[in-house]
Each structure stands twice: as structure tokens, then as C-alpha cells.
Amino acid sequence: MRRWPTPPGAASAPMRPMPSRIPTPTPMSADSLAGVSASASGSASASGSAAGSAASARSSGSARSAGSARSAGSARSTGSSGSAASAASAGSARSSGSARSSGSVRSAGFDLRHHGDAEVRGADAALTDLAVNVRAGTPPEWLKARIAASLDGLAAYPDGRAAREAVAARHGLPAGRVLLTAGAAEAFVLLARALPTRRPMVVHPQFTEPESALRDAGHTVERVVLDERDGFRLTPGAVPEDADLVVIGNPTNPTSVLHPADALAELARPGRTLVVDEAFMDAVPGERESLAGRTDVPGLVVLRSLTKTWGLAGLRIGYILAEPDTVTALERVQPLWPVSSPALVAAEACCTPSALAEAANAADRMAADRAHLADRLAELAEVRVCGPAAGSFLLIRLPGAAAIRTRLRELGFAVRRGDTFPGLGPDWLRLAVRDPATTDRFVIALAKAVAESAD
């Protein structure tokens, strides 16, 4: 197995070629327009709800949005970049045996609305799941009991004050800097609708909902696509000075790269909103490189999710940490009572000292399990692992990954295709970290699929 070389200085090493920002043509295909229309019609409208009380912690439903416009395709610096983009354009329309995600939004050949859950829907739920980055064996029994107990109060409207205070205390912030949301993905919709951005920039490869939300809100979106040869790492100079909204993940999905907090803070500028998606930060031991508690970075917006560590994808709970004026602007575009009472109870419960200790222990175990997965993948010469990795998943590259992914399904395993992420192509797969026994079974299946593809 070959790994990406880690530059001296690890995460802070400068990139060699500057990621380029090449706008894609504004005209969209009929398929693209149909996808945007379908997504927009399916989104829950958040306008007209500003009259709601700011005293309750509100968040809009998990409506997702995306929009029209241009996106900047980077001149990718991998040797197969051209073919990868072409193949992704042709291949991202289908899911190779798995259910398609609804409301597809396409941009330059990338199906921005395809997510890992599409790999394990319906009958495919029986597959061993390495496609969804939710910690296995969750939610824990104590959390399920707390949520179940909240059902007795469903006749009352949700009151988010206690949960908002709990989140604020967990990060050492005043409650006015916290906004609860129906998952971190919903927060991107609020940002796209509430902020008057002129030149939004999304750093890729990363979670595609930020770009989708901006597109649905009618914004012209540009991309900074990071370089594979540099391990998909960022230098602040990669982002144009006049970008007034910058979105980046940390650790980044799907690359598992953890950017230094100081490097991200350097992206801040007067008049710029800097959005850092920390949905996977609680899976990083010590939450090192987090900006969640920082109040000295102008325009900073940090997004957090309780979905991944606590297994609450179906409950929808996350939050935004930002300057009070930004929180107020986002709150104005939310409908009333968008976070359910059970979700509010979960948010409060997951911020207790005992819950935080449990999450920290889970992060340590996950790091060990990730190392085991990387070591087992090292046995396969055809597999290249993007590293060093910090998230609860690994990004790998291997020839013929699309066909191998289909064969893995036949062998009982679901993995996340990589060709729907701008900056990647059909030779990429994302693997969720699982326990060592599951990893061992998976690597046996992967070796079999790779060997068969070579015949």
C-alpha cells in the first residue's frame, strides 16, 4: 500500500501548486435544472417565520437547499484528474446497486445530494455498513431512556432554553452565541438564506450540502479544490481575498484531514463569514484544532452535530456557534419550534460531564480502530490511503473502485462512493471506521473483490 507523503510540519505544510478556482459555465443541463427544481420544491420554507420568539432555541426542519450557478472547478493536480471528472460526470447519476438519494442536484457532473445513507436503504439495510459515518452501537441505553422519557411531554410546545444553556456551558460561551438546529446540515440552509453573500467559496473535497444549500438559495458558488498530492491540505492563500463567505470542514469529510486551528483562523477577514463544519470534531481525541470556543475570530461560525458520536441521525439535532448578531440573523429565517422536544432533551443530555467523558473515551477507541483499519488496508498493494487521518473514516483510492464497490455489496458490505465529491472521481471510496472484527471481515472481502477485478 502507498500512502500520501506527509509534508514536513504535517498539517501546516504549504501546498505546492495553488488550488485553482475556475468557474464552471453558468448554463445548466435539463437534468440539472430538474434536479434543482425537485430539491427546491421539496425544501421546507423558512421564510416568514421571523416573528417567532427568540427566547426559545429554534432551528429549522432538515430541509436542504441548493442553488443555481457557477461553481469553480479546480485544476486538479492528480494524474487522473481529467478522466476522474469525466467518469464522475457519467457515473454519479447512478448508485451502482444502491438507492439514489432524492432531490438530486448536479454540478459539473457531481451528484451533490448523494450521501452515504443511500447505500443502506431498504433491503440494503442488511449490509454491513461502512458507508455511514455514525458510530456503531449507538445511541447508548441511557440516552435512549432519556429520550423515551421525554415523550410524556409531547403535548407541550418545545422549549429550547435549557438545551441552549447546556450547549453554551459545554463550550464556555454565553447562550446568545448558540443556535440549536435540526442537525448540522440544516444549519447550512439557514446560512444560505440569511447571509447576504456576494462571493461564496466552498473548499472541496468536503460534505456537499453547503454548496447545495447555497445553490438552492440562488447564490453563485465557487470552489477551491484541494490537491491530492498535498494530502488535501489547505493554505489560507488558496482562498481569494474578496470571498465574503468561506466554508470548510474540520476534520473534513471525506478526506479525514484535520486542519490546524490557527490556519483556519487565518482565513478570517473583515466582512467575511468563515464557516467551519466541525460535525466530526467530537470524534477527534481532545477535540484538538477545534475553534468552537473561540470568540476572537471575526465572522466565525462553527457548526456541530450530535448525530455521529451519539447515533441520532433520525432525531436531527445539532447547533451553530457564532457572534450574537449572526445568531439573531439565522434565527429570523427559522420556523417556530423546529427542534423537537426529544431532540432538545438529547442535546442537553449529551452536554453533561458524564456524556462528554463517554464521548472522549469513544474518540480514543475510534482512533485505535482507525489505525487497525489503516494497517489492514496496508496489506493490499492496490490501495492508497489518504493520511494522516483524524476522522471516523478513511478515504482510499484504488483502480476500478466503482466495480469493486458493487462487488463488495454482493459480498455483504456497503461503502461510500467517492465520485460525488468535487475533487474526487470514480477511483475513490470512503470507509467508516468499525471495530477490529468487522474490519478484518471487510478486508477479506475487499481483497477478494480486488483479486477478482484483476482477473
Short mmCIF file of C-alpha atoms in Angstrom, two decimals:
data_model
loop_
_atom_site.label_atom_id
_atom_site.label_comp_id
_atom_site.label_asym_id
_atom_site.label_seq_id
_atom_site.Cartn_x
_atom_site.Cartn_y
_atom_site.Cartn_z
CA MET A 1 0.00 0.00 0.00
CA ARG A 2 1.22 3.50 -0.80
CA ARG A 3 0.35 6.42 1.45
CA TRP A 4 0.44 10.11 0.66
CA PRO A 5 3.69 11.59 1.93
CA THR A 6 3.18 13.79 4.94
CA PRO A 7 4.94 17.11 4.30
CA PRO A 8 7.35 18.36 6.96
CA GLY A 9 5.31 20.14 9.55
CA ALA A 10 2.43 17.73 8.90
CA ALA A 11 -0.88 19.58 8.65
CA SER A 12 0.66 23.01 8.37
CA ALA A 13 2.88 22.24 5.39
CA PRO A 14 2.38 24.59 2.44
CA MET A 15 0.77 23.26 -0.67
CA ARG A 16 2.84 23.08 -3.82
CA PRO A 17 0.53 24.22 -6.61
CA MET A 18 -2.09 26.75 -5.59
CA PRO A 19 -5.56 25.24 -5.89
CA SER A 20 -7.19 26.99 -8.78
CA ARG A 21 -10.64 28.47 -8.97
CA ILE A 22 -12.08 28.01 -12.44
CA PRO A 23 -15.76 28.95 -12.70
CA THR A 24 -17.87 26.32 -14.39
CA PRO A 25 -20.31 27.58 -17.02
CA THR A 26 -23.48 29.11 -15.66
CA PRO A 27 -25.92 27.32 -18.05
CA MET A 28 -27.25 24.10 -16.53
CA SER A 29 -28.45 20.99 -18.29
CA ALA A 30 -32.06 19.93 -18.30
CA ASP A 31 -31.19 17.22 -15.77
CA SER A 32 -29.52 19.79 -13.56
CA LEU A 33 -32.46 22.14 -13.72
CA ALA A 34 -34.86 19.33 -12.99
CA GLY A 35 -32.77 18.30 -10.00
CA VAL A 36 -32.66 21.83 -8.64
CA SER A 37 -36.39 22.23 -9.14
CA ALA A 38 -37.12 18.96 -7.37
CA SER A 39 -34.89 19.87 -4.48
CA ALA A 40 -36.23 23.37 -4.12
CA SER A 41 -39.83 22.20 -4.18
CA GLY A 42 -39.04 19.63 -1.51
CA SER A 43 -37.36 22.08 0.82
CA ALA A 44 -39.24 23.32 3.83
CA SER A 45 -39.66 27.04 3.59
CA ALA A 46 -38.19 29.01 6.42
CA SER A 47 -39.26 32.48 5.31
CA GLY A 48 -41.98 34.36 7.06
CA SER A 49 -41.16 32.86 10.42
CA ALA A 50 -39.12 35.71 11.85
CA ALA A 51 -41.89 36.72 14.21
CA GLY A 52 -41.17 33.71 16.41
CA SER A 53 -39.88 34.24 19.91
CA ALA A 54 -36.10 34.47 20.20
CA ALA A 55 -36.34 33.11 23.71
CA SER A 56 -36.78 29.54 22.58
CA ALA A 57 -33.96 27.69 20.87
CA ARG A 58 -35.22 27.28 17.37
CA SER A 59 -33.94 25.50 14.34
CA SER A 60 -35.49 24.90 11.01
CA GLY A 61 -36.51 21.45 9.85
CA SER A 62 -33.97 19.46 7.94
CA ALA A 63 -34.96 20.98 4.66
CA ARG A 64 -31.94 21.18 2.46
CA SER A 65 -31.35 23.62 -0.28
CA ALA A 66 -29.06 24.12 -3.18
CA GLY A 67 -28.99 26.71 -5.93
CA SER A 68 -28.18 27.88 -9.33
CA ALA A 69 -24.99 28.98 -10.64
CA ARG A 70 -21.45 28.61 -11.36
CA SER A 71 -19.03 26.52 -9.33
CA ALA A 72 -15.33 26.81 -9.66
CA GLY A 73 -13.79 23.55 -10.71
CA SER A 74 -10.20 23.36 -9.63
CA ALA A 75 -7.42 22.29 -11.94
CA ARG A 76 -6.90 19.07 -10.06
CA SER A 77 -3.30 18.06 -9.68
CA THR A 78 -3.71 14.29 -9.66
CA GLY A 79 -2.60 12.46 -12.75
CA SER A 80 -6.09 11.11 -13.43
CA SER A 81 -7.98 14.29 -12.74
CA GLY A 82 -9.40 14.76 -16.22
CA SER A 83 -10.63 11.21 -16.53
CA ALA A 84 -11.90 11.28 -12.97
CA ALA A 85 -14.03 14.30 -13.64
CA SER A 86 -15.35 12.83 -16.86
CA ALA A 87 -16.13 9.50 -15.28
CA ALA A 88 -17.73 11.16 -12.30
CA SER A 89 -19.97 13.11 -14.62
CA ALA A 90 -21.16 9.95 -16.28
CA GLY A 91 -21.18 7.78 -13.21
CA SER A 92 -22.65 9.94 -10.50
CA ALA A 93 -26.11 9.61 -11.97
CA ARG A 94 -26.36 6.13 -10.64
CA SER A 95 -25.61 4.41 -7.40
CA SER A 96 -24.43 1.03 -8.63
CA GLY A 97 -26.98 -1.13 -6.90
CA SER A 98 -27.97 1.24 -4.13
CA ALA A 99 -30.95 3.55 -3.84
CA ARG A 100 -30.49 7.03 -5.28
CA SER A 101 -30.78 9.97 -2.95
CA SER A 102 -33.87 12.04 -3.65
CA GLY A 103 -33.81 15.58 -4.99
CA SER A 104 -30.57 15.18 -6.89
CA VAL A 105 -28.63 18.39 -7.51
CA ARG A 106 -25.87 18.15 -10.09
CA SER A 107 -22.98 20.50 -10.61
CA ALA A 108 -20.27 19.81 -13.17
CA GLY A 109 -21.11 16.11 -13.07
CA PHE A 110 -21.22 15.70 -9.27
CA ASP A 111 -24.40 14.49 -7.60
CA LEU A 112 -24.26 16.82 -4.61
CA ARG A 113 -27.29 15.25 -2.99
CA HIS A 114 -25.95 11.71 -2.81
CA HIS A 115 -25.00 10.74 0.75
CA GLY A 116 -23.89 7.58 2.49
CA ASP A 117 -27.35 6.67 3.74
CA ALA A 118 -28.37 5.93 0.13
CA GLU A 119 -26.09 2.89 0.29
CA VAL A 120 -28.03 1.19 3.08
CA ARG A 121 -31.69 1.91 2.44
CA GLY A 122 -34.49 -0.63 2.20
CA ALA A 123 -33.26 -4.17 1.60
CA ASP A 124 -29.68 -2.84 1.61
CA ALA A 125 -30.01 -2.13 5.34
CA ALA A 126 -28.91 -5.74 5.88
CA LEU A 127 -25.45 -4.95 4.51
CA THR A 128 -22.59 -4.39 6.93
CA ASP A 129 -22.44 -0.61 6.93
CA LEU A 130 -19.15 1.13 6.23
CA ALA A 131 -20.91 3.85 4.24
CA VAL A 132 -22.46 5.97 7.02
CA ASN A 133 -20.19 7.76 9.48
CA VAL A 134 -22.35 7.16 12.55
CA ARG A 135 -20.72 5.36 15.46
CA ALA A 136 -21.86 1.73 15.63
CA GLY A 137 -23.82 0.54 18.65
CA THR A 138 -25.45 3.91 19.31
CA PRO A 139 -27.40 5.56 20.82
CA PRO A 140 -26.42 4.18 24.25
CA GLU A 141 -29.14 2.79 26.50
CA TRP A 142 -29.03 5.69 28.95
CA LEU A 143 -29.59 8.19 26.14
CA LYS A 144 -32.44 6.18 24.66
CA ALA A 145 -34.06 6.14 28.11
CA ARG A 146 -33.76 9.92 28.44
CA ILE A 147 -35.29 10.42 25.00
CA ALA A 148 -38.10 7.94 25.69
CA ALA A 149 -38.95 9.68 28.96
CA SER A 150 -39.40 12.96 27.07
CA LEU A 151 -42.32 11.52 25.10
CA ASP A 152 -44.66 12.16 28.03
CA GLY A 153 -44.27 15.88 27.33
CA LEU A 154 -45.09 15.85 23.63
CA ALA A 155 -48.35 17.73 24.17
CA ALA A 156 -46.36 20.85 25.06
CA TYR A 157 -44.52 23.01 22.55
CA PRO A 158 -40.73 22.59 22.61
CA ASP A 159 -38.80 24.91 24.92
CA GLY A 160 -35.14 25.04 23.96
CA ARG A 161 -33.82 27.28 26.71
CA ALA A 162 -32.31 24.53 28.87
CA ALA A 163 -30.65 22.80 25.92
CA ARG A 164 -29.29 26.10 24.65
CA GLU A 165 -27.79 26.89 28.05
CA ALA A 166 -26.30 23.38 28.25
CA VAL A 167 -24.59 23.71 24.87
CA ALA A 168 -23.30 27.17 25.78
CA ALA A 169 -21.86 25.90 29.07
CA ARG A 170 -20.28 22.92 27.31
CA HIS A 171 -18.24 25.34 25.15
CA GLY A 172 -17.78 28.11 27.72
CA LEU A 173 -19.90 30.57 25.75
CA PRO A 174 -22.91 32.77 26.51
CA ALA A 175 -26.25 31.39 25.36
CA GLY A 176 -26.59 34.27 22.89
CA ARG A 177 -23.84 32.69 20.78
CA VAL A 178 -25.75 29.39 20.39
CA LEU A 179 -28.49 28.39 17.97
CA LEU A 180 -29.90 24.86 18.04
CA THR A 181 -30.66 23.29 14.66
CA ALA A 182 -32.22 20.16 13.24
CA GLY A 183 -28.82 18.66 12.57
CA ALA A 184 -25.75 20.43 11.23
CA ALA A 185 -26.96 20.02 7.63
CA GLU A 186 -29.95 22.25 8.34
CA ALA A 187 -27.62 24.98 9.54
CA PHE A 188 -26.24 25.32 6.01
CA VAL A 189 -29.72 26.17 4.77
CA LEU A 190 -30.05 28.93 7.36
CA LEU A 191 -26.68 30.38 6.41
CA ALA A 192 -27.55 30.33 2.70
CA ARG A 193 -30.87 32.07 3.30
CA ALA A 194 -29.87 34.59 5.93
CA LEU A 195 -26.45 35.88 4.90
CA PRO A 196 -26.18 38.39 2.03
CA THR A 197 -23.07 36.89 0.46
CA ARG A 198 -21.65 38.15 -2.84
CA ARG A 199 -18.86 35.65 -3.45
CA PRO A 200 -19.31 32.39 -1.51
CA MET A 201 -16.45 29.92 -1.69
CA VAL A 202 -16.65 26.23 -0.70
CA VAL A 203 -13.43 24.31 -0.05
CA HIS A 204 -13.58 20.80 -1.56
CA PRO A 205 -13.48 17.85 -1.30
CA GLN A 206 -15.96 18.11 1.56
CA PHE A 207 -19.56 17.48 2.60
CA THR A 208 -21.64 18.67 -0.33
CA GLU A 209 -24.68 20.09 1.47
CA PRO A 210 -23.11 23.57 1.99
CA GLU A 211 -22.82 24.04 -1.76
CA SER A 212 -26.27 22.56 -2.37
CA ALA A 213 -27.84 24.95 0.15
CA LEU A 214 -26.14 27.97 -1.38
CA ARG A 215 -27.21 26.98 -4.87
CA ASP A 216 -30.83 26.48 -3.88
CA ALA A 217 -30.80 29.93 -2.31
CA GLY A 218 -29.75 31.36 -5.68
CA HIS A 219 -26.10 32.07 -4.93
CA THR A 220 -23.27 31.73 -7.41
CA VAL A 221 -20.87 29.26 -5.79
CA GLU A 222 -17.17 28.88 -6.46
CA ARG A 223 -14.91 26.06 -5.36
CA VAL A 224 -11.40 25.80 -4.05
CA VAL A 225 -10.44 22.19 -4.78
CA LEU A 226 -7.50 21.00 -2.71
CA ASP A 227 -4.65 18.98 -4.14
CA GLU A 228 -4.36 15.24 -3.69
CA ARG A 229 -0.56 15.42 -3.90
CA ASP A 230 -0.54 17.60 -0.80
CA GLY A 231 -2.87 15.32 1.10
CA PHE A 232 -5.86 17.66 0.52
CA ARG A 233 -4.43 20.27 2.89
CA LEU A 234 -5.17 23.98 2.91
CA THR A 235 -3.12 27.15 2.95
CA PRO A 236 -5.02 30.38 3.65
CA GLY A 237 -3.70 31.91 0.42
CA ALA A 238 -5.76 29.42 -1.56
CA VAL A 239 -8.91 31.45 -0.85
CA PRO A 240 -9.46 34.73 -2.75
CA GLU A 241 -9.28 37.86 -0.64
CA ASP A 242 -12.70 39.06 -1.77
CA ALA A 243 -14.55 35.85 -0.84
CA ASP A 244 -17.08 37.01 1.76
CA LEU A 245 -18.26 33.51 2.74
CA VAL A 246 -15.86 30.57 3.11
CA VAL A 247 -16.98 27.07 4.07
CA ILE A 248 -14.57 24.33 5.14
CA GLY A 249 -14.86 21.13 7.17
CA ASN A 250 -12.59 20.17 10.07
CA PRO A 251 -11.94 17.30 10.20
CA THR A 252 -13.01 17.20 6.60
CA ASN A 253 -15.47 14.69 5.21
CA PRO A 254 -14.48 12.67 3.17
CA THR A 255 -10.69 13.18 3.38
CA SER A 256 -10.42 12.85 7.19
CA VAL A 257 -7.89 15.71 7.13
CA LEU A 258 -7.63 17.78 10.33
CA HIS A 259 -6.56 21.34 9.51
CA PRO A 260 -4.66 23.33 12.16
CA ALA A 261 -6.97 25.70 14.03
CA ASP A 262 -4.57 28.60 13.53
CA ALA A 263 -4.51 28.05 9.77
CA LEU A 264 -8.29 28.19 9.65
CA ALA A 265 -8.41 31.26 11.88
CA GLU A 266 -6.09 33.00 9.42
CA LEU A 267 -8.86 32.72 6.83
CA ALA A 268 -10.88 35.31 8.78
CA ARG A 269 -11.17 38.77 7.21
CA PRO A 270 -13.23 41.89 7.92
CA GLY A 271 -16.56 41.44 6.17
CA ARG A 272 -16.09 37.68 5.69
CA THR A 273 -18.11 34.90 7.28
CA LEU A 274 -15.91 31.88 7.98
CA VAL A 275 -17.95 28.69 8.39
CA VAL A 276 -16.13 25.72 9.89
CA ASP A 277 -18.08 22.46 9.87
CA GLU A 278 -16.97 20.55 12.97
CA ALA A 279 -19.58 17.79 12.70
CA PHE A 280 -16.87 15.17 13.32
CA MET A 281 -14.75 17.09 15.82
CA ASP A 282 -16.06 15.17 18.83
CA ALA A 283 -14.54 12.04 17.24
CA VAL A 284 -11.07 13.63 17.48
CA PRO A 285 -9.31 12.83 20.77
CA GLY A 286 -9.16 16.02 22.83
CA GLU A 287 -11.02 17.88 20.06
CA ARG A 288 -7.66 19.35 19.15
CA GLU A 289 -7.78 22.06 16.48
CA SER A 290 -11.37 22.97 17.35
CA LEU A 291 -12.49 26.58 17.04
CA ALA A 292 -15.77 26.01 18.89
CA GLY A 293 -14.89 28.03 21.98
CA ARG A 294 -13.12 30.87 20.18
CA THR A 295 -14.60 34.37 20.33
CA ASP A 296 -11.55 36.22 18.96
CA VAL A 297 -12.02 35.18 15.32
CA PRO A 298 -14.16 37.74 13.47
CA GLY A 299 -17.04 36.34 11.44
CA LEU A 300 -16.51 32.80 12.73
CA VAL A 301 -19.41 30.34 12.53
CA VAL A 302 -18.84 26.82 13.89
CA LEU A 303 -21.28 24.02 13.16
CA ARG A 304 -21.60 20.98 15.39
CA SER A 305 -23.63 17.77 15.18
CA LEU A 306 -24.68 15.20 17.78
CA THR A 307 -25.50 12.70 15.03
CA LYS A 308 -22.18 10.95 14.56
CA THR A 309 -20.99 10.12 18.06
CA TRP A 310 -24.40 9.55 19.63
CA GLY A 311 -26.26 7.82 16.79
CA LEU A 312 -29.02 10.42 16.46
CA ALA A 313 -29.27 10.77 12.68
CA GLY A 314 -33.00 10.10 12.82
CA LEU A 315 -33.62 12.63 15.59
CA ARG A 316 -31.88 15.61 13.90
CA ILE A 317 -30.00 17.70 16.43
CA GLY A 318 -27.01 19.99 16.02
CA TYR A 319 -26.10 23.59 16.69
CA ILE A 320 -24.40 26.74 15.50
CA LEU A 321 -21.85 28.76 17.48
CA ALA A 322 -21.45 32.33 16.23
CA GLU A 323 -21.47 36.01 17.10
CA PRO A 324 -24.81 37.11 18.63
CA ASP A 325 -25.75 39.25 15.63
CA THR A 326 -25.20 36.29 13.32
CA VAL A 327 -27.25 34.03 15.58
CA THR A 328 -30.09 36.56 15.51
CA ALA A 329 -29.99 36.78 11.70
CA LEU A 330 -30.08 33.00 11.36
CA GLU A 331 -32.86 32.68 13.91
CA ARG A 332 -35.04 35.04 11.91
CA VAL A 333 -35.24 32.60 8.99
CA GLN A 334 -36.23 29.63 11.14
CA PRO A 335 -39.77 28.38 11.56
CA LEU A 336 -41.18 28.24 15.06
CA TRP A 337 -40.33 25.25 17.28
CA PRO A 338 -38.24 23.42 14.68
CA VAL A 339 -36.27 21.27 17.14
CA SER A 340 -38.48 18.64 18.76
CA SER A 341 -38.68 18.14 22.50
CA PRO A 342 -36.95 14.72 22.32
CA ALA A 343 -34.09 16.29 20.34
CA LEU A 344 -33.76 19.10 22.88
CA VAL A 345 -33.58 16.55 25.70
CA ALA A 346 -30.86 14.69 23.79
CA ALA A 347 -28.85 17.88 23.31
CA GLU A 348 -28.96 18.66 27.00
CA ALA A 349 -28.10 15.08 27.96
CA CYS A 350 -25.10 14.92 25.61
CA CYS A 351 -23.54 18.01 27.21
CA THR A 352 -23.31 16.58 30.74
CA PRO A 353 -19.85 15.82 32.17
CA SER A 354 -20.51 12.07 32.12
CA ALA A 355 -21.61 12.20 28.47
CA LEU A 356 -18.56 14.22 27.49
CA ALA A 357 -16.33 11.68 29.24
CA GLU A 358 -18.06 8.88 27.34
CA ALA A 359 -17.58 10.72 24.04
CA ALA A 360 -13.89 11.24 24.82
CA ASN A 361 -13.43 7.53 25.50
CA ALA A 362 -15.26 6.70 22.27
CA ALA A 363 -12.91 9.04 20.36
CA ASP A 364 -9.88 7.24 21.79
CA ARG A 365 -11.29 3.83 20.83
CA MET A 366 -12.15 5.07 17.38
CA ALA A 367 -8.59 6.30 16.84
CA ALA A 368 -7.28 2.84 17.70
CA ASP A 369 -9.84 1.20 15.43
CA ARG A 370 -8.92 3.58 12.60
CA ALA A 371 -5.26 2.65 12.97
CA HIS A 372 -6.23 -1.02 12.76
CA LEU A 373 -8.20 -0.37 9.55
CA ALA A 374 -5.26 1.51 8.02
CA ASP A 375 -2.86 -1.28 8.95
CA ARG A 376 -5.08 -3.93 7.38
CA LEU A 377 -5.52 -1.89 4.22
CA ALA A 378 -1.72 -1.66 4.03
CA GLU A 379 -1.76 -5.36 3.17
CA LEU A 380 -3.33 -4.55 -0.21
CA ALA A 381 -0.82 -3.11 -2.65
CA GLU A 382 -3.57 -1.66 -4.84
CA VAL A 383 -5.00 0.51 -2.07
CA ARG A 384 -3.78 4.02 -1.26
CA VAL A 385 -4.95 5.63 1.98
CA CYS A 386 -5.27 9.38 2.41
CA GLY A 387 -3.50 10.29 5.61
CA PRO A 388 -2.76 11.14 8.27
CA ALA A 389 -6.44 10.75 9.08
CA ALA A 390 -8.25 12.25 12.07
CA GLY A 391 -11.95 11.46 11.49
CA SER A 392 -14.09 8.39 11.98
CA PHE A 393 -13.49 7.32 8.37
CA LEU A 394 -10.73 6.79 5.83
CA LEU A 395 -10.56 7.90 2.21
CA ILE A 396 -8.96 5.35 -0.10
CA ARG A 397 -8.09 5.23 -3.77
CA LEU A 398 -7.87 2.10 -5.86
CA PRO A 399 -8.27 1.36 -9.57
CA GLY A 400 -11.72 0.18 -10.56
CA ALA A 401 -13.27 1.29 -7.27
CA ALA A 402 -16.76 1.60 -8.77
CA ALA A 403 -16.85 -2.06 -9.83
CA ILE A 404 -15.20 -3.15 -6.59
CA ARG A 405 -17.83 -1.28 -4.61
CA THR A 406 -20.55 -3.19 -6.46
CA ARG A 407 -18.82 -6.49 -5.78
CA LEU A 408 -18.48 -5.59 -2.09
CA ARG A 409 -22.24 -5.20 -1.93
CA GLU A 410 -22.60 -8.74 -3.24
CA LEU A 411 -20.21 -9.83 -0.51
CA GLY A 412 -22.32 -8.09 2.16
CA PHE A 413 -20.58 -4.71 2.65
CA ALA A 414 -21.68 -1.15 1.85
CA VAL A 415 -19.06 1.56 1.34
CA ARG A 416 -19.40 5.20 0.30
CA ARG A 417 -18.67 6.04 -3.32
CA GLY A 418 -16.30 8.97 -3.78
CA ASP A 419 -17.26 10.25 -7.21
CA THR A 420 -19.99 12.58 -5.90
CA PHE A 421 -17.42 14.73 -4.05
CA PRO A 422 -15.95 17.57 -6.13
CA GLY A 423 -12.22 16.95 -6.35
CA LEU A 424 -12.55 13.17 -6.36
CA GLY A 425 -13.50 10.64 -9.02
CA PRO A 426 -14.59 7.04 -9.62
CA ASP A 427 -11.44 5.52 -8.10
CA TRP A 428 -12.24 6.80 -4.61
CA LEU A 429 -14.13 5.20 -1.72
CA ARG A 430 -14.81 6.34 1.84
CA LEU A 431 -14.78 3.75 4.61
CA ALA A 432 -16.35 4.28 8.02
CA VAL A 433 -14.22 3.03 10.91
CA ARG A 434 -15.66 -0.01 12.64
CA ASP A 435 -14.49 -2.42 15.34
CA PRO A 436 -11.48 -4.66 14.55
CA ALA A 437 -13.56 -7.80 13.96
CA THR A 438 -15.73 -6.01 11.37
CA THR A 439 -12.63 -4.50 9.77
CA ASP A 440 -11.00 -7.92 9.46
CA ARG A 441 -14.08 -9.35 7.74
CA PHE A 442 -14.24 -6.36 5.43
CA VAL A 443 -10.59 -6.53 4.38
CA ILE A 444 -11.02 -10.20 3.46
CA ALA A 445 -13.97 -9.24 1.25
CA LEU A 446 -12.07 -6.28 -0.22
CA ALA A 447 -9.07 -8.46 -1.06
CA LYS A 448 -11.39 -10.91 -2.79
CA ALA A 449 -13.08 -8.15 -4.78
CA VAL A 450 -9.73 -6.64 -5.80
CA ALA A 451 -8.36 -10.03 -6.88
CA GLU A 452 -11.46 -10.74 -8.96
CA SER A 453 -11.24 -7.36 -10.66
CA ALA A 454 -7.69 -8.17 -11.76
CA ASP A 455 -8.72 -11.42 -13.46
#
